[in-house]
PDB file of C-alpha atoms and ligand atoms in Angstrom:
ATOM      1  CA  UNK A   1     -12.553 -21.401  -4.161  1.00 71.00           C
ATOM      2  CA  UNK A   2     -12.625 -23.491  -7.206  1.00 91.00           C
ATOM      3  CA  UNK A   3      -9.737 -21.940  -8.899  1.00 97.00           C
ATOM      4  CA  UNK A   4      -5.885 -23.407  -9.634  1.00 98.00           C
ATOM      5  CA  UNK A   5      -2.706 -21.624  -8.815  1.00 98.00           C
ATOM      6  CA  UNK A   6      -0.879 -22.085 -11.901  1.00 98.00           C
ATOM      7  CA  UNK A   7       2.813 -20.738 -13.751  1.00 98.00           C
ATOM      8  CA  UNK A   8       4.301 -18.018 -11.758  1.00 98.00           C
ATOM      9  CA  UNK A   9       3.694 -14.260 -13.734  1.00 98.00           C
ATOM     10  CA  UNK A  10       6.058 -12.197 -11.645  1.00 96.00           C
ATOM     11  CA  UNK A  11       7.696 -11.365  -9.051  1.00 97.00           C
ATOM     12  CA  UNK A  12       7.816  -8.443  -7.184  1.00 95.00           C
ATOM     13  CA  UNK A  13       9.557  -7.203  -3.565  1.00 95.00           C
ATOM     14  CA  UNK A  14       7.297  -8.251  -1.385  1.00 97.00           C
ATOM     15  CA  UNK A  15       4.874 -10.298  -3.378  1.00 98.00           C
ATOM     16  CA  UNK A  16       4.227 -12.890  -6.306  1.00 98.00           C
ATOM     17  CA  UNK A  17       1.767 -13.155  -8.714  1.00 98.00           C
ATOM     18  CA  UNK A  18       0.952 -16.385 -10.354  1.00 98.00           C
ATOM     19  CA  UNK A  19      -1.676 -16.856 -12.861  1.00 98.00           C
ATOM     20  CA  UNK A  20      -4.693 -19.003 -12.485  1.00 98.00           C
ATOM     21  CA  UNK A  21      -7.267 -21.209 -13.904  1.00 98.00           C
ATOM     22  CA  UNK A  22      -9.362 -18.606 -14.387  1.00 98.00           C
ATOM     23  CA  UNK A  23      -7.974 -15.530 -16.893  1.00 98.00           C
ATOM     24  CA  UNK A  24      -9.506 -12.904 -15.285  1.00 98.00           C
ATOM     25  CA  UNK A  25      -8.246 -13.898 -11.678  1.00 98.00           C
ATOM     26  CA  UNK A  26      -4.414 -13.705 -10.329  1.00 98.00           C
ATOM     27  CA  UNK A  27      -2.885 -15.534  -7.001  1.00 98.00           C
ATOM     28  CA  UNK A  28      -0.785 -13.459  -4.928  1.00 98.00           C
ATOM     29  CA  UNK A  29       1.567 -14.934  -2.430  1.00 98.00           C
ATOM     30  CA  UNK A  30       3.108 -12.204   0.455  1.00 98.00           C
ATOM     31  CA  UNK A  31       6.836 -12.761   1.145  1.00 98.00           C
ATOM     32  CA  UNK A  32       8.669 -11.773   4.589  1.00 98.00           C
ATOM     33  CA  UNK A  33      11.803 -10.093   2.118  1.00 98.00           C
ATOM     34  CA  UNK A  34      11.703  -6.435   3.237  1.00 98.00           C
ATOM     35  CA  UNK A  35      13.616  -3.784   0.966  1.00 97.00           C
ATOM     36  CA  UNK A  36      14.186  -0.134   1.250  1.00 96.00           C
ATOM     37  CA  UNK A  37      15.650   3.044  -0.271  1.00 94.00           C
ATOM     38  CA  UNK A  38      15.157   1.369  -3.645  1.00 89.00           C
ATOM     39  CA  UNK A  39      16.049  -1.907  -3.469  1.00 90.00           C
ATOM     40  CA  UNK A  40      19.410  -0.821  -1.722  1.00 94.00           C
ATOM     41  CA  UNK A  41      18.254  -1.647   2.028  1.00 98.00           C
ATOM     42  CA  UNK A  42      17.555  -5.700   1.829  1.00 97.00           C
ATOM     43  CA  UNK A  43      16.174  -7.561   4.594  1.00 98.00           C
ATOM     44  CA  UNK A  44      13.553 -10.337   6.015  1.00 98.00           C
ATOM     45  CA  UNK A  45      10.698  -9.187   8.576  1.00 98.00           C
ATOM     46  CA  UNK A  46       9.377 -12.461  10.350  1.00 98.00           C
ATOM     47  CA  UNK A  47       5.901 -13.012   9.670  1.00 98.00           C
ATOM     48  CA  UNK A  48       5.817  -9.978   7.463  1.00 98.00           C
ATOM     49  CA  UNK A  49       3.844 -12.049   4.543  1.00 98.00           C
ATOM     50  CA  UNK A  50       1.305 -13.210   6.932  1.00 98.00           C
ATOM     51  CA  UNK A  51       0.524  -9.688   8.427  1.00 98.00           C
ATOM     52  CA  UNK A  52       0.454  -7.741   5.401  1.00 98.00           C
ATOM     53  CA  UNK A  53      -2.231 -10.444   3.800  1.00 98.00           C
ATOM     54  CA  UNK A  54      -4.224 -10.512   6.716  1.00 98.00           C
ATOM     55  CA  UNK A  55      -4.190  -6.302   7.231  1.00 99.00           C
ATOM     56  CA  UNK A  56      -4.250  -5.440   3.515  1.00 99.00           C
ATOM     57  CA  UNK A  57      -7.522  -8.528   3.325  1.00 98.00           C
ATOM     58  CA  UNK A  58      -8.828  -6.369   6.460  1.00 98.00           C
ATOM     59  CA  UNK A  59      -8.337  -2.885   4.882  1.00 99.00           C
ATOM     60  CA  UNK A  60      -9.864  -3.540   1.586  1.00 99.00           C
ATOM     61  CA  UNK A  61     -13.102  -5.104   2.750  1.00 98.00           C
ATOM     62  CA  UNK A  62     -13.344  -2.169   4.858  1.00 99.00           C
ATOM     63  CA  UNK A  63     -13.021  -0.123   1.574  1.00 99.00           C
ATOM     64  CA  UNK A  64     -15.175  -2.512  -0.347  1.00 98.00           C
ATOM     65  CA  UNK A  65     -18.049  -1.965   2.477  1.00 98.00           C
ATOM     66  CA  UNK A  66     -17.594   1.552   1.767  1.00 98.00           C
ATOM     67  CA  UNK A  67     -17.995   1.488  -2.192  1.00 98.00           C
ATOM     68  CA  UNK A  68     -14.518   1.557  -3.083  1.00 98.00           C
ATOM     69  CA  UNK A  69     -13.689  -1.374  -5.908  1.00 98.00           C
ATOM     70  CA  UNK A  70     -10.819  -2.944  -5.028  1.00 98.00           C
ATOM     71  CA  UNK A  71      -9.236  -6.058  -6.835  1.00 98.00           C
ATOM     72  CA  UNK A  72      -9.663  -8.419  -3.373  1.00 98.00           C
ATOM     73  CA  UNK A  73     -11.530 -11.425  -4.423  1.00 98.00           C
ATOM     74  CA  UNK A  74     -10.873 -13.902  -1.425  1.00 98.00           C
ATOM     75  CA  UNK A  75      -8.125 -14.259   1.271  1.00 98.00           C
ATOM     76  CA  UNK A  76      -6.833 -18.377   0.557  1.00 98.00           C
ATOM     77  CA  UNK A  77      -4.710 -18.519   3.552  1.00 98.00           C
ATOM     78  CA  UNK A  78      -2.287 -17.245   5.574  1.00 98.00           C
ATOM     79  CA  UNK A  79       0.181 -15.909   3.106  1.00 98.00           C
ATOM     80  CA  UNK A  80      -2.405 -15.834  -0.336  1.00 98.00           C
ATOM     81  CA  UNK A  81      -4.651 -14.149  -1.918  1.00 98.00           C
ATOM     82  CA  UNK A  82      -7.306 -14.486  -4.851  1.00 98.00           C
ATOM     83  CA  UNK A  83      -7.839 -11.131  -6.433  1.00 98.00           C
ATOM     84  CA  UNK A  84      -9.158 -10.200 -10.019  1.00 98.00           C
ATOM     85  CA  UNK A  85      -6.409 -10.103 -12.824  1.00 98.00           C
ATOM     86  CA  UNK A  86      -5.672  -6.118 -13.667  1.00 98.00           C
ATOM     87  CA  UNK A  87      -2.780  -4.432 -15.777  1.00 98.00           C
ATOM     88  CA  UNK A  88      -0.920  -2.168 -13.163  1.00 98.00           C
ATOM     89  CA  UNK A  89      -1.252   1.365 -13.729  1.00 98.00           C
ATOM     90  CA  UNK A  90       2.356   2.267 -13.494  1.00 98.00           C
ATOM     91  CA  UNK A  91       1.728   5.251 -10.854  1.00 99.00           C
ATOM     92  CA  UNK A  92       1.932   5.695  -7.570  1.00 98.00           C
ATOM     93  CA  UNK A  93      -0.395   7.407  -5.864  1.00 99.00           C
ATOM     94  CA  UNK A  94       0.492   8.949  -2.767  1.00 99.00           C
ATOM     95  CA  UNK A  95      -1.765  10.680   0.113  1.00 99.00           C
ATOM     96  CA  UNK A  96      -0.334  12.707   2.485  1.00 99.00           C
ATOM     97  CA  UNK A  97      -1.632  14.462   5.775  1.00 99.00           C
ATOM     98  CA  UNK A  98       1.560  14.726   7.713  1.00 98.00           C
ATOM     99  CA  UNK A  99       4.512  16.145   6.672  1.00 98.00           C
ATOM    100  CA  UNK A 100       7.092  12.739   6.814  1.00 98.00           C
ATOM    101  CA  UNK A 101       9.989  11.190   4.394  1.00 98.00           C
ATOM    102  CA  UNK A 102      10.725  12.391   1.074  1.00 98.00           C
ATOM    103  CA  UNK A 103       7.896  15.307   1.730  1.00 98.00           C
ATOM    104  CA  UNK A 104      10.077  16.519   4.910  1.00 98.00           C
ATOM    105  CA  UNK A 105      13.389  15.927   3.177  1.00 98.00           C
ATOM    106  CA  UNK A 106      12.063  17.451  -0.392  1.00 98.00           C
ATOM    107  CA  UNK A 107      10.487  20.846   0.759  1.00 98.00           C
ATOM    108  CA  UNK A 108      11.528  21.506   3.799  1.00 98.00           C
ATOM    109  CA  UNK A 109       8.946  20.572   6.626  1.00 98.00           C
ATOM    110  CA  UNK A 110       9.639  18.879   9.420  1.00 98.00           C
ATOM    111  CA  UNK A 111       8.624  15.516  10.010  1.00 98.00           C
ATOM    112  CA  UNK A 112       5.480  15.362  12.101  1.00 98.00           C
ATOM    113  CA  UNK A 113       4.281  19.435  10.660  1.00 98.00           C
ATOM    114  CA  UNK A 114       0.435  18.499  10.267  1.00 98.00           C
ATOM    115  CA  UNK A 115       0.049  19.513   6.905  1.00 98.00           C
ATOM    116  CA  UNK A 116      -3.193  22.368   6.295  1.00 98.00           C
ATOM    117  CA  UNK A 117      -4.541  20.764   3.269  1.00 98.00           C
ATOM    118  CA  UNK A 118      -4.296  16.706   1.998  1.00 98.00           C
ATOM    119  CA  UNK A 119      -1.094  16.644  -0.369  1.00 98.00           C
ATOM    120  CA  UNK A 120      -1.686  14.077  -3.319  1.00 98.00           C
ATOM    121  CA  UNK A 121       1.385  13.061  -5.193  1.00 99.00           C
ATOM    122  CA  UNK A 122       1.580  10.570  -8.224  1.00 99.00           C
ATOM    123  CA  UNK A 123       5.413   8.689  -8.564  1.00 98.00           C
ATOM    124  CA  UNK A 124       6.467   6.734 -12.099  1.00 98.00           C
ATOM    125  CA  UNK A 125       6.672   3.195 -11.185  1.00 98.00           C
ATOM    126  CA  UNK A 126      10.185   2.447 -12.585  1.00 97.00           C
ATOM    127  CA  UNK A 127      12.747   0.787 -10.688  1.00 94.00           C
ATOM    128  CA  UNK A 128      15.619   2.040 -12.773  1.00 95.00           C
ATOM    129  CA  UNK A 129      14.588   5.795 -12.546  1.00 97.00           C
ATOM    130  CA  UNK A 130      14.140   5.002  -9.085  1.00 95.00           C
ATOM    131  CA  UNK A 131      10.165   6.193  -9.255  1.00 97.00           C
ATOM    132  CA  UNK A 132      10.500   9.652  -9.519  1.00 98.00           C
ATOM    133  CA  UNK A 133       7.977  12.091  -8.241  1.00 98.00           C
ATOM    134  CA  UNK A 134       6.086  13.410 -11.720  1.00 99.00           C
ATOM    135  CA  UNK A 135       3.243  15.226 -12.257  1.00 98.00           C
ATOM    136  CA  UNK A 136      -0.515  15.198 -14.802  1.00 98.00           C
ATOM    137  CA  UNK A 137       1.510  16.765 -17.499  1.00 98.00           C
ATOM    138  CA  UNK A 138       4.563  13.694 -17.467  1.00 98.00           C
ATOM    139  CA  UNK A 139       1.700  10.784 -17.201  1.00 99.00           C
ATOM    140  CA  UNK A 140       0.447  12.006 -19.849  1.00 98.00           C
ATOM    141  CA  UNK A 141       3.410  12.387 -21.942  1.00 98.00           C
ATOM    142  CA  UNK A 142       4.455   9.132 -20.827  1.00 98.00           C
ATOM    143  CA  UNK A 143       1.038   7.698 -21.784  1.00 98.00           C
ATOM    144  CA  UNK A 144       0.379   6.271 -18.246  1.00 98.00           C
ATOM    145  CA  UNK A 145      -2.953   6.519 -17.699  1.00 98.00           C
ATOM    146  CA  UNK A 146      -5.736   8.836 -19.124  1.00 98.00           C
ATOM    147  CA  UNK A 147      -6.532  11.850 -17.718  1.00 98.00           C
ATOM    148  CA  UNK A 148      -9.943  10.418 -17.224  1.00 98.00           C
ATOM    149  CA  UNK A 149      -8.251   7.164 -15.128  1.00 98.00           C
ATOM    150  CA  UNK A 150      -6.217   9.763 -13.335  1.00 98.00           C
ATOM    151  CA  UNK A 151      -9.296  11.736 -12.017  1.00 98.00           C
ATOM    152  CA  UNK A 152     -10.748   8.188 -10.740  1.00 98.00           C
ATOM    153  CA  UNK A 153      -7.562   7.379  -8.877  1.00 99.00           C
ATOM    154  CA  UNK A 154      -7.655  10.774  -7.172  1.00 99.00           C
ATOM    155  CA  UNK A 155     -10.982  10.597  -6.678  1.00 98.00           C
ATOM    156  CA  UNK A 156     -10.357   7.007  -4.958  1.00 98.00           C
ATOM    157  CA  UNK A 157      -7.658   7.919  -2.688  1.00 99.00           C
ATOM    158  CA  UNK A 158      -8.774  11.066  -1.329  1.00 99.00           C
ATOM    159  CA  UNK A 159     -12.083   9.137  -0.437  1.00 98.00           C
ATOM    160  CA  UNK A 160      -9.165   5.750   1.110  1.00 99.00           C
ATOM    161  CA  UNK A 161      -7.597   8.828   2.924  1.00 99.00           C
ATOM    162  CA  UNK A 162     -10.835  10.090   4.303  1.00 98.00           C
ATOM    163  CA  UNK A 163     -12.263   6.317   5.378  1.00 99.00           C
ATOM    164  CA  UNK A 164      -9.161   4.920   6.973  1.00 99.00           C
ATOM    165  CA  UNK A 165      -8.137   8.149   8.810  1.00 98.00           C
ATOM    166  CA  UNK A 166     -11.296   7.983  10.901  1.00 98.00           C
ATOM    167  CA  UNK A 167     -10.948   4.500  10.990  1.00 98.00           C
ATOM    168  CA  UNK A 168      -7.494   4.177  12.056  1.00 99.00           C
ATOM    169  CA  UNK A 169      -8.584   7.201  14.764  1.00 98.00           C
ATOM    170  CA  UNK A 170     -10.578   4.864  16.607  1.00 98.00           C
ATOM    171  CA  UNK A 171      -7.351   2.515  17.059  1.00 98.00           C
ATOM    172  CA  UNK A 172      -5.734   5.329  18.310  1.00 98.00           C
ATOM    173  CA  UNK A 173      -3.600   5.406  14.946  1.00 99.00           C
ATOM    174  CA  UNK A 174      -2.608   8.477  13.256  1.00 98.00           C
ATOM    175  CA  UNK A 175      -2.534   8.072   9.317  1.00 99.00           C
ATOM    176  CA  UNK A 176       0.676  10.030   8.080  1.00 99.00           C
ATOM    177  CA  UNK A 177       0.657   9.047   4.870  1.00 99.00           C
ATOM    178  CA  UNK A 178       0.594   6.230   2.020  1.00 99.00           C
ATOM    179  CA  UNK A 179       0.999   5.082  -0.767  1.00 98.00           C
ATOM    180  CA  UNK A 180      -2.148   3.636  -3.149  1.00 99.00           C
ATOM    181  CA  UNK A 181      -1.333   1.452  -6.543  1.00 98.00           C
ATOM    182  CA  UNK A 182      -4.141   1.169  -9.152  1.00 99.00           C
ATOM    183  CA  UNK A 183      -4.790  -1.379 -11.409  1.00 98.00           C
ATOM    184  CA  UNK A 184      -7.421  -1.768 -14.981  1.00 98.00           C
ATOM    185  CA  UNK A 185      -9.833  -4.533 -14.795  1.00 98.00           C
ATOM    186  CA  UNK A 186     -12.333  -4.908 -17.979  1.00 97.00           C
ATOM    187  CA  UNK A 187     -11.614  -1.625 -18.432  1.00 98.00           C
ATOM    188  CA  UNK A 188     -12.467  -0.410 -14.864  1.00 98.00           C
ATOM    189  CA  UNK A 189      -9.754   1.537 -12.372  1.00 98.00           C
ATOM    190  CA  UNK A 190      -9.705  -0.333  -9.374  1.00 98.00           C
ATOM    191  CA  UNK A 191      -7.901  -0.548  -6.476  1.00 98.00           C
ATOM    192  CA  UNK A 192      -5.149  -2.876  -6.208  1.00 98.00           C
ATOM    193  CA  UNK A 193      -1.541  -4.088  -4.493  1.00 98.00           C
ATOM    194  CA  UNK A 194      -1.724  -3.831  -0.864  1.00 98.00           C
ATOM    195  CA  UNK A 195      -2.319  -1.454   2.196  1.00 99.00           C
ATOM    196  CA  UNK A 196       0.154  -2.228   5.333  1.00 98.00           C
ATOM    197  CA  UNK A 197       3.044  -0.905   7.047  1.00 98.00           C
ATOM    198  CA  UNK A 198       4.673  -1.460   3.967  1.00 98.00           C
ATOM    199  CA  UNK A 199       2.650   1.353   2.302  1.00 98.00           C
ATOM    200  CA  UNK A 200       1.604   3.629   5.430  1.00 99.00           C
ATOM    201  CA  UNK A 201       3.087   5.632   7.967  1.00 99.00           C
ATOM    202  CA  UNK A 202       1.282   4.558  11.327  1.00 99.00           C
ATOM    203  CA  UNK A 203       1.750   6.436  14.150  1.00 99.00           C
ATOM    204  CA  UNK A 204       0.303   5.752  17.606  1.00 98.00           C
ATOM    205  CA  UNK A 205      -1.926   8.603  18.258  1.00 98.00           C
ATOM    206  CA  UNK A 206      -0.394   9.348  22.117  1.00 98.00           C
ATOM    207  CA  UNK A 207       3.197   8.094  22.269  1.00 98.00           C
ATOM    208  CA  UNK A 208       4.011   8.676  18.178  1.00 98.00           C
ATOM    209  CA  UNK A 209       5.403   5.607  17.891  1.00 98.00           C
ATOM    210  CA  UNK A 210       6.408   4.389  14.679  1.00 98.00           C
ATOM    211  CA  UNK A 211       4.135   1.331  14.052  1.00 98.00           C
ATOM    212  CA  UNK A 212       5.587   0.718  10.281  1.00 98.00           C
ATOM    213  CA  UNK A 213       8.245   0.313   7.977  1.00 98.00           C
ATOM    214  CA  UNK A 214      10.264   3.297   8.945  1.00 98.00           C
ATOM    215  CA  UNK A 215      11.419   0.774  11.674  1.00 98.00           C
ATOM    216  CA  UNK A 216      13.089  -1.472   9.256  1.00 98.00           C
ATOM    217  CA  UNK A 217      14.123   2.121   7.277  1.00 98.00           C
ATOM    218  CA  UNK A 218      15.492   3.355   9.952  1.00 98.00           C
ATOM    219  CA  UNK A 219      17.106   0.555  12.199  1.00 98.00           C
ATOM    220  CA  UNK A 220      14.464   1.448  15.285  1.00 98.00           C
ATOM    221  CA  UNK A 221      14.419  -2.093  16.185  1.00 98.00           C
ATOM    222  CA  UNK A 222      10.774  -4.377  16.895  1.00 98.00           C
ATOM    223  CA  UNK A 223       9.817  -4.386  13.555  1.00 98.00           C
ATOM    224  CA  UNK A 224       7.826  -7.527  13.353  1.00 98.00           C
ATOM    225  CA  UNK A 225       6.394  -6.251  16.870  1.00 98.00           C
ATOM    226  CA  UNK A 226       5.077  -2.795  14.958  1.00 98.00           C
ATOM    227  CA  UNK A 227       3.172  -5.204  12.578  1.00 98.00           C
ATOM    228  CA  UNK A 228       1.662  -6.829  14.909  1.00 98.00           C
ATOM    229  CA  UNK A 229       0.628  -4.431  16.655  1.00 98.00           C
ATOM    230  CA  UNK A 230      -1.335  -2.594  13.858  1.00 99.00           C
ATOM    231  CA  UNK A 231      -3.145  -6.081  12.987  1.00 98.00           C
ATOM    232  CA  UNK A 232      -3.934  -6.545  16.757  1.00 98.00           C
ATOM    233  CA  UNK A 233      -5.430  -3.209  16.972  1.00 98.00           C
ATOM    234  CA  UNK A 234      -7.343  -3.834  13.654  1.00 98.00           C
ATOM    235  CA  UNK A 235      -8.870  -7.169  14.306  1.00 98.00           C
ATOM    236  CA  UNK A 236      -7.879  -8.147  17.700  1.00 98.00           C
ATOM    237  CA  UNK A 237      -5.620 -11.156  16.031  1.00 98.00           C
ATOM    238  CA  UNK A 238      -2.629 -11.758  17.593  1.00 96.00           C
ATOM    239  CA  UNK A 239      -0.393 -14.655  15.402  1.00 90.00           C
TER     240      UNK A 239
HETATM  241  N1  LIG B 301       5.801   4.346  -0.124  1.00 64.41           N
HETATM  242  C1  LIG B 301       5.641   3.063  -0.601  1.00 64.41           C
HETATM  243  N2  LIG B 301       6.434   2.626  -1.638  1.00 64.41           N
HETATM  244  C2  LIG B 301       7.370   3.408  -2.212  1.00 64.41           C
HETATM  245  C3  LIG B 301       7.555   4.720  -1.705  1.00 64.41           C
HETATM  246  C4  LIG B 301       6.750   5.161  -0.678  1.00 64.41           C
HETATM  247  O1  LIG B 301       4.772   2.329  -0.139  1.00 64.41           O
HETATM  248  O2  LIG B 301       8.046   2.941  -3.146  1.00 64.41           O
HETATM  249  C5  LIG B 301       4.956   4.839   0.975  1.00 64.41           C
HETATM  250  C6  LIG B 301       5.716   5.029   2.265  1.00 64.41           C
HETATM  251  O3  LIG B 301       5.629   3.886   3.074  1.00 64.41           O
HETATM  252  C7  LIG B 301       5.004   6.197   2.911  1.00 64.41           C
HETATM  253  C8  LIG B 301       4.474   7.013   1.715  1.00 64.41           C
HETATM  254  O4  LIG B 301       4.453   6.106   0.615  1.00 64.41           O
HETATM  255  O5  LIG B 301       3.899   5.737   3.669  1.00 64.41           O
HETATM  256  C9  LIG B 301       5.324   8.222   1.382  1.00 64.41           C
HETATM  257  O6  LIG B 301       6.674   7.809   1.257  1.00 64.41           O
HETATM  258  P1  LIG B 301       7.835   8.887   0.998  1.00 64.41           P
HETATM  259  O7  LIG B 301       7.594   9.544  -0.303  1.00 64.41           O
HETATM  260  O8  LIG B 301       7.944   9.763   2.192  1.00 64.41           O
HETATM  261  O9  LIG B 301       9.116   8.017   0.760  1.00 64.41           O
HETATM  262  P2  LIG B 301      10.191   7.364   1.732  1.00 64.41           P
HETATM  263  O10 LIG B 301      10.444   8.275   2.863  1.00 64.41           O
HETATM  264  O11 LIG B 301       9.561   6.071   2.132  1.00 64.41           O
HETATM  265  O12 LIG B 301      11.354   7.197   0.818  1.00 64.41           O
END
């Protein structure tokens, strides 16, 4: 890849963005710092950088295969990623199949209730509101997105849902839930951020083991073993 990491653009929880050589191209480096329950919860998974590239690298060129645009360009290395410059669409999208977290805790089901319908759910990406849940009217009184941008990303992760579910089936993974971010690229929604067990609630299919962050969340121990396990039963790595 004939591109330069340049000046550092951001940095978020679990990731940095750097600029590059190229304008319409970012570099994103995965960090091992682990935070929950907005920032409160701080902590370090081992290896967490290196399994999130390597399963959100995985998950998108699965989606990319299946005609979904995403923003991967090119896994670097271990921990890095090349992936086309967007502006974040400050949003988070949210699929649900299984009642779990805030769902269980906001209307009442109880965690594990399979859920008749798919429940999509759209958060304001603010750290000082603490992303609260909002709906098409507040996006668009906030100016977040268009209501045309908003049918694409609903559009895109109801189809995400739909691929990875039978996907993740075969691995004898339940997908709960998760959480999609969406980014503008020439003027294009595409998909962007990541897809891990930062993002989704994995659970194995027979035992309903936890295989994601609600570990760390919840102090269930073998957190850096749950990662592992979801990349080993995605690509057969073990690191
Ligand atoms: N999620 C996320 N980032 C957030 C909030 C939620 O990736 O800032 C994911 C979370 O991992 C889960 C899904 O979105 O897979 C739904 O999370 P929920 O609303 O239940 O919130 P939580 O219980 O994590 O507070």
């Amino acid at each position: 890849m004939g591109v330069q990491k340049l000046e550092q653009l951001y940095e978020g929880k679990a990731k940095k963005v750097f600029k590059t050589s190229d304008p319409d191209l970012y570099w994103i480096e995965y960090k091992d710092d682990a935070t929950a329950f907005d920032g409160k919860k701080k902590g370090t998974i081992m290896n967490k950088g290196v399994l999130n590239n390597k399963i959100t690298t995985h998950f998108f060129k699965l989606l990319e295969g299946k005609g979904i645009p995403t923003h991967l360009v090119e896994q670097i290395n271990d921990r890095e990623q090349v992936v086309k410059a967007v502006k974040i669409v400050l949003v988070e999208v949210v699929v649900r199949n299984i009642a779990a977290g805030s769902l269980s805790k906001r209307i009442g089901l109880p965690e594990g209730t399979m859920l008749p319908k798919t429940v999509l759910e759209y958060y304001y990406k603010d750290d000082a509101l603490g992303d609260p849940l909002i709906n098409d009217y507040h996006i668009q009184v906030l100016d977040l997105a268009t209501p045309e941008q908003m049918k694409v990303c609903a559009e895109i992760a109801l189809k995400v849902n739909t691929i990875l579910r039978e996907y993740l089936k075969d691995k004898k993974i339940d997908l709960i839930d998760f959480k999609l971010e969406f980014g503008v690229h020439k003027g294009q929604v595409i998909l962007a951020d990541e897809i891990s067990p930062d993002t989704c609630r994995f659970w194995d299919v027979e035992t309903r083991e936890k295989l994601d962050k609600d570990r760390f969340r919840r102090d269930l121990g073998n957190v850096e073993e749950a990662y592992k396990e979801i990349l080993k039963r995605l690509t057969g790595e073990t690191i």
